[in-house]
PDB file of C-alpha atoms in Angstrom:
ATOM      1  CA  MET G   1     -31.908 -26.962   0.833  1.00 50.00           C
ATOM      2  CA  SER G   2     -28.667 -25.098   0.161  1.00 57.00           C
ATOM      3  CA  ARG G   3     -27.434 -22.404   2.500  1.00 68.00           C
ATOM      4  CA  ARG G   4     -25.698 -19.326   1.170  1.00 71.00           C
ATOM      5  CA  PHE G   5     -23.750 -16.614   2.880  1.00 65.00           C
ATOM      6  CA  PRO G   6     -25.681 -13.375   3.201  1.00 71.00           C
ATOM      7  CA  THR G   7     -24.509 -10.842   0.627  1.00 75.00           C
ATOM      8  CA  SER G   8     -23.368  -8.515   3.414  1.00 75.00           C
ATOM      9  CA  VAL G   9     -20.851 -11.150   4.558  1.00 73.00           C
ATOM     10  CA  LEU G  10     -19.652 -11.709   1.004  1.00 76.00           C
ATOM     11  CA  ARG G  11     -19.117  -7.971   0.554  1.00 84.00           C
ATOM     12  CA  ILE G  12     -16.778  -7.661   3.527  1.00 88.00           C
ATOM     13  CA  LEU G  13     -14.769 -10.856   2.907  1.00 89.00           C
ATOM     14  CA  PRO G  14     -12.261  -9.151   0.558  1.00 91.00           C
ATOM     15  CA  PHE G  15     -11.507  -6.710   3.390  1.00 95.00           C
ATOM     16  CA  LEU G  16     -11.865  -9.122   6.310  1.00 95.00           C
ATOM     17  CA  VAL G  17      -9.683 -11.973   5.007  1.00 95.00           C
ATOM     18  CA  PRO G  18      -6.552  -9.827   4.438  1.00 97.00           C
ATOM     19  CA  ALA G  19      -7.113  -8.033   7.757  1.00 98.00           C
ATOM     20  CA  LEU G  20      -7.403 -11.260   9.757  1.00 97.00           C
ATOM     21  CA  VAL G  21      -4.467 -12.876   7.965  1.00 97.00           C
ATOM     22  CA  ALA G  22      -2.379  -9.739   8.635  1.00 98.00           C
ATOM     23  CA  VAL G  23      -3.150  -9.897  12.379  1.00 98.00           C
ATOM     24  CA  ALA G  24      -2.418 -13.629  12.510  1.00 98.00           C
ATOM     25  CA  ALA G  25       0.781 -13.238  10.466  1.00 98.00           C
ATOM     26  CA  TRP G  26       1.983 -10.443  12.762  1.00 97.00           C
ATOM     27  CA  ALA G  27       1.417 -12.699  15.767  1.00 96.00           C
ATOM     28  CA  LEU G  28       3.154 -15.623  14.044  1.00 96.00           C
ATOM     29  CA  TRP G  29       6.197 -13.737  12.757  1.00 96.00           C
ATOM     30  CA  LEU G  30       6.652 -10.799  15.144  1.00 94.00           C
ATOM     31  CA  GLY G  31       4.386 -11.177  18.163  1.00 89.00           C
ATOM     32  CA  TRP G  32       6.503 -13.647  20.065  1.00 85.00           C
ATOM     33  CA  ASP G  33       9.775 -11.681  19.849  1.00 79.00           C
ATOM     34  CA  GLN G  34       9.735  -8.929  22.476  1.00 78.00           C
ATOM     35  CA  GLN G  35      13.371  -8.764  23.625  1.00 80.00           C
ATOM     36  CA  ARG G  36      15.926  -6.327  22.278  1.00 77.00           C
ATOM     37  CA  ASP G  37      19.344  -7.732  21.389  1.00 78.00           C
ATOM     38  CA  VAL G  38      22.270  -6.211  23.324  1.00 82.00           C
ATOM     39  CA  HIS G  39      25.532  -6.158  21.371  1.00 79.00           C
ATOM     40  CA  PRO G  40      29.057  -6.369  22.904  1.00 87.00           C
ATOM     41  CA  ASP G  41      29.513  -2.604  22.478  1.00 89.00           C
ATOM     42  CA  GLY G  42      26.381  -1.947  24.545  1.00 82.00           C
ATOM     43  CA  SER G  43      24.162  -0.925  21.647  1.00 82.00           C
ATOM     44  CA  THR G  44      20.784  -2.548  21.193  1.00 76.00           C
ATOM     45  CA  SER G  45      18.752  -3.630  18.179  1.00 75.00           C
ATOM     46  CA  GLY G  46      15.525  -5.366  17.520  1.00 73.00           C
ATOM     47  CA  PRO G  47      13.361  -6.836  18.757  1.00 86.00           C
ATOM     48  CA  TYR G  48      12.748  -8.140  15.231  1.00 87.00           C
ATOM     49  CA  GLU G  49      15.223  -9.710  12.863  1.00 89.00           C
ATOM     50  CA  ALA G  50      15.125  -9.102   9.123  1.00 91.00           C
ATOM     51  CA  TRP G  51      14.038 -12.681   8.391  1.00 94.00           C
ATOM     52  CA  GLN G  52      10.930 -12.200  10.554  1.00 95.00           C
ATOM     53  CA  VAL G  53       9.835  -9.127   8.617  1.00 95.00           C
ATOM     54  CA  VAL G  54      10.566 -10.838   5.280  1.00 97.00           C
ATOM     55  CA  GLY G  55       8.483 -13.810   6.415  1.00 97.00           C
ATOM     56  CA  LEU G  56       5.625 -11.488   7.346  1.00 98.00           C
ATOM     57  CA  VAL G  57       5.734  -9.754   3.963  1.00 97.00           C
ATOM     58  CA  LEU G  58       5.869 -13.029   2.019  1.00 97.00           C
ATOM     59  CA  THR G  59       2.974 -14.423   4.042  1.00 98.00           C
ATOM     60  CA  LEU G  60       0.876 -11.340   3.292  1.00 97.00           C
ATOM     61  CA  LEU G  61       1.359 -11.784  -0.447  1.00 97.00           C
ATOM     62  CA  VAL G  62      -1.103 -14.684  -0.339  1.00 96.00           C
ATOM     63  CA  PRO G  63      -4.218 -12.817   0.901  1.00 96.00           C
ATOM     64  CA  VAL G  64      -3.307  -9.741  -1.158  1.00 97.00           C
ATOM     65  CA  TYR G  65      -3.098 -11.867  -4.309  1.00 96.00           C
ATOM     66  CA  TRP G  66      -6.337 -13.628  -3.366  1.00 94.00           C
ATOM     67  CA  ALA G  67      -8.263 -10.372  -3.032  1.00 95.00           C
ATOM     68  CA  VAL G  68      -6.721  -8.551  -6.008  1.00 96.00           C
ATOM     69  CA  SER G  69      -7.145 -11.508  -8.358  1.00 94.00           C
ATOM     70  CA  ARG G  70     -10.873 -11.383  -7.573  1.00 93.00           C
ATOM     71  CA  GLY G  71     -11.049  -7.680  -8.370  1.00 94.00           C
ATOM     72  CA  HIS G  72     -10.980  -6.429  -4.783  1.00 95.00           C
ATOM     73  CA  THR G  73      -7.892  -4.234  -4.787  1.00 96.00           C
ATOM     74  CA  ALA G  74      -9.326  -1.828  -2.215  1.00 96.00           C
ATOM     75  CA  GLY G  75     -10.097  -4.721   0.136  1.00 96.00           C
ATOM     76  CA  ALA G  76      -6.552  -6.055  -0.231  1.00 97.00           C
ATOM     77  CA  VAL G  77      -4.958  -2.676   0.467  1.00 98.00           C
ATOM     78  CA  LEU G  78      -7.257  -1.471   3.229  1.00 98.00           C
ATOM     79  CA  GLY G  79      -7.697  -4.857   4.902  1.00 98.00           C
ATOM     80  CA  THR G  80      -3.978  -5.591   5.074  1.00 98.00           C
ATOM     81  CA  THR G  81      -3.210  -2.075   6.273  1.00 98.00           C
ATOM     82  CA  ALA G  82      -5.923  -2.212   8.943  1.00 98.00           C
ATOM     83  CA  GLY G  83      -4.761  -5.612  10.172  1.00 98.00           C
ATOM     84  CA  LEU G  84      -1.100  -4.628  10.415  1.00 98.00           C
ATOM     85  CA  THR G  85      -1.940  -1.305  12.052  1.00 98.00           C
ATOM     86  CA  ALA G  86      -4.166  -2.957  14.648  1.00 98.00           C
ATOM     87  CA  ALA G  87      -1.562  -5.633  15.369  1.00 97.00           C
ATOM     88  CA  ALA G  88       1.222  -3.060  15.764  1.00 96.00           C
ATOM     89  CA  TRP G  89      -0.964  -0.941  18.047  1.00 96.00           C
ATOM     90  CA  TYR G  90      -1.790  -3.937  20.229  1.00 95.00           C
ATOM     91  CA  ASP G  91       1.803  -5.188  20.305  1.00 93.00           C
ATOM     92  CA  TRP G  92       3.460  -1.849  21.027  1.00 92.00           C
ATOM     93  CA  SER G  93       0.853   0.029  23.104  1.00 91.00           C
ATOM     94  CA  ASP G  94       2.493  -0.911  26.398  1.00 89.00           C
ATOM     95  CA  ASP G  95       5.363   1.500  25.635  1.00 86.00           C
ATOM     96  CA  SER G  96       5.430   4.028  28.460  1.00 85.00           C
ATOM     97  CA  THR G  97       6.995   6.798  26.344  1.00 88.00           C
ATOM     98  CA  GLY G  98       4.032   7.052  23.984  1.00 84.00           C
ATOM     99  CA  LEU G  99       6.376   6.953  21.000  1.00 90.00           C
ATOM    100  CA  PHE G 100       4.764   3.723  19.872  1.00 92.00           C
ATOM    101  CA  ALA G 101       2.125   5.822  18.120  1.00 94.00           C
ATOM    102  CA  ILE G 102       4.788   7.128  15.733  1.00 95.00           C
ATOM    103  CA  GLY G 103       5.862   3.567  14.945  1.00 94.00           C
ATOM    104  CA  VAL G 104       2.266   2.508  14.424  1.00 97.00           C
ATOM    105  CA  GLY G 105       1.773   5.461  12.075  1.00 97.00           C
ATOM    106  CA  MET G 106       4.844   4.404  10.135  1.00 97.00           C
ATOM    107  CA  VAL G 107       3.518   0.835   9.893  1.00 97.00           C
ATOM    108  CA  MET G 108       0.204   2.211   8.628  1.00 98.00           C
ATOM    109  CA  ILE G 109       1.761   4.474   5.987  1.00 98.00           C
ATOM    110  CA  GLY G 110       4.329   1.881   4.915  1.00 98.00           C
ATOM    111  CA  SER G 111       1.837  -0.965   4.659  1.00 98.00           C
ATOM    112  CA  LEU G 112      -0.632   1.254   2.782  1.00 98.00           C
ATOM    113  CA  ALA G 113       2.015   2.289   0.252  1.00 98.00           C
ATOM    114  CA  GLY G 114       3.582  -1.163  -0.052  1.00 97.00           C
ATOM    115  CA  THR G 115       0.310  -3.031  -0.357  1.00 98.00           C
ATOM    116  CA  ALA G 116      -0.997  -0.514  -2.895  1.00 98.00           C
ATOM    117  CA  ALA G 117       2.131  -0.953  -5.015  1.00 98.00           C
ATOM    118  CA  VAL G 118       2.029  -4.755  -4.839  1.00 97.00           C
ATOM    119  CA  SER G 119      -1.708  -4.778  -5.553  1.00 97.00           C
ATOM    120  CA  GLY G 120      -1.155  -2.573  -8.580  1.00 96.00           C
ATOM    121  CA  VAL G 121       1.504  -4.925  -9.927  1.00 96.00           C
ATOM    122  CA  ILE G 122      -0.749  -7.944  -9.365  1.00 96.00           C
ATOM    123  CA  ALA G 123      -3.683  -6.208 -11.068  1.00 94.00           C
ATOM    124  CA  LEU G 124      -1.555  -5.157 -14.053  1.00 93.00           C
ATOM    125  CA  ALA G 125      -0.058  -8.621 -14.382  1.00 91.00           C
ATOM    126  CA  GLY G 126      -3.555 -10.092 -14.280  1.00 81.00           C
ATOM    127  CA  ARG G 127      -4.731  -7.779 -17.058  1.00 79.00           C
ATOM    128  CA  GLY G 128      -1.700  -8.703 -19.122  1.00 70.00           C
ATOM    129  CA  MET G 129      -2.481 -12.397 -18.735  1.00 67.00           C
ATOM    130  CA  HIS G 130      -6.090 -11.849 -19.784  1.00 58.00           C
ATOM    131  CA  ARG G 131      -4.961 -10.003 -22.932  1.00 59.00           C
ATOM    132  CA  THR G 132      -2.551 -12.733 -24.008  1.00 57.00           C
ATOM    133  CA  ALA G 133      -5.109 -15.461 -23.311  1.00 54.00           C
ATOM    134  CA  SER G 134      -7.765 -13.796 -25.475  1.00 53.00           C
TER     135      SER G 134
END
């Protein structure tokens, strides 16, 4: 007797996989670094370094490609955006000024725009490959 996933589970996988990978990738690349860097002139930066953000973006290309290549562009865009937004909210919500909400909004808008653009490129490249293969 073979067991199959219920269709309801299969329908949410293209959204759920990018969302969960985005949360895990945030924790892996950014979640551990909470200290601002103080420079000799007294200015501060951080807490993240550029290489951490680049690593996060490159890691997220995998689930986005996975979902888009299966025809689930909306799941790739919305799942990744939801995961990054939730991770940013969780990571930054202890800010006593309340300004973290602006940063979270910027993460949401930026990840929505960036993931939509990357998904569009992946989808177009996939269509181009199908045309040349036919």
